[in-house]
């Protein structure tokens, strides 16, 4: 039962991750901005999807992959991307446009075209690291948003 509860919390965090922004910026990438994503274009499989949440001084962490989830990401050379999150029978796909400037990844999700989210990105030919946060959400429904930090490690498929 404890594992089922952890999976439910992780899935909730996943939903929050794809619905929250780490930015107040409402300027999506423009046609004049170059996506600069050619070197990370292709198909990627997550081998780590780590969420860390601070609940009133108590740090809770979970790895979506260790809990049985799968994440697949496809990035096109023009910066368009889609990410598929799978946990048990549940699947959620999100898509959007990304622009890379050195180690800064700017993302505009299709479901929120007027909001830009920012993440740190690092890569080699075979590994892609994306870190971000804090993302904020009221996890315990007390009216106060708590920060969540996310960290993803993908390998090229």
JSON list of N, CA and C in Angstrom, two decimals, residues 136-139 143-147:
[
{"chain": "A", "resi": 136, "resn": "UNK", "atom": "N", "xyz": [6.31, 25.78, -8.46]},
{"chain": "A", "resi": 136, "resn": "UNK", "atom": "CA", "xyz": [5.52, 25.94, -7.25]},
{"chain": "A", "resi": 136, "resn": "UNK", "atom": "C", "xyz": [4.11, 25.40, -7.43]},
{"chain": "A", "resi": 137, "resn": "UNK", "atom": "N", "xyz": [3.62, 24.77, -6.36]},
{"chain": "A", "resi": 137, "resn": "UNK", "atom": "CA", "xyz": [2.26, 24.23, -6.36]},
{"chain": "A", "resi": 137, "resn": "UNK", "atom": "C", "xyz": [1.84, 23.99, -4.92]},
{"chain": "A", "resi": 138, "resn": "UNK", "atom": "N", "xyz": [0.56, 24.11, -4.65]},
{"chain": "A", "resi": 138, "resn": "UNK", "atom": "CA", "xyz": [0.01, 23.85, -3.31]},
{"chain": "A", "resi": 138, "resn": "UNK", "atom": "C", "xyz": [-0.25, 22.36, -3.16]},
{"chain": "A", "resi": 139, "resn": "UNK", "atom": "N", "xyz": [0.79, 21.61, -2.82]},
{"chain": "A", "resi": 139, "resn": "UNK", "atom": "CA", "xyz": [0.71, 20.15, -2.72]},
{"chain": "A", "resi": 139, "resn": "UNK", "atom": "C", "xyz": [-0.21, 19.67, -1.62]},
{"chain": "A", "resi": 143, "resn": "UNK", "atom": "N", "xyz": [-3.27, 26.41, 0.86]},
{"chain": "A", "resi": 143, "resn": "UNK", "atom": "CA", "xyz": [-3.30, 27.77, 0.35]},
{"chain": "A", "resi": 143, "resn": "UNK", "atom": "C", "xyz": [-1.93, 28.37, 0.09]},
{"chain": "A", "resi": 144, "resn": "UNK", "atom": "N", "xyz": [-0.87, 27.64, 0.40]},
{"chain": "A", "resi": 144, "resn": "UNK", "atom": "CA", "xyz": [0.50, 28.12, 0.20]},
{"chain": "A", "resi": 144, "resn": "UNK", "atom": "C", "xyz": [1.22, 27.20, -0.77]},
{"chain": "A", "resi": 145, "resn": "UNK", "atom": "N", "xyz": [1.81, 27.80, -1.81]},
{"chain": "A", "resi": 145, "resn": "UNK", "atom": "CA", "xyz": [2.54, 27.00, -2.80]},
{"chain": "A", "resi": 145, "resn": "UNK", "atom": "C", "xyz": [3.90, 26.59, -2.26]},
{"chain": "A", "resi": 146, "resn": "UNK", "atom": "N", "xyz": [4.26, 25.33, -2.46]},
{"chain": "A", "resi": 146, "resn": "UNK", "atom": "CA", "xyz": [5.56, 24.80, -2.05]},
{"chain": "A", "resi": 146, "resn": "UNK", "atom": "C", "xyz": [6.43, 24.58, -3.28]},
{"chain": "A", "resi": 147, "resn": "UNK", "atom": "N", "xyz": [7.76, 24.78, -3.16]},
{"chain": "A", "resi": 147, "resn": "UNK", "atom": "CA", "xyz": [8.65, 24.59, -4.31]},
{"chain": "A", "resi": 147, "resn": "UNK", "atom": "C", "xyz": [8.97, 23.11, -4.56]}
]
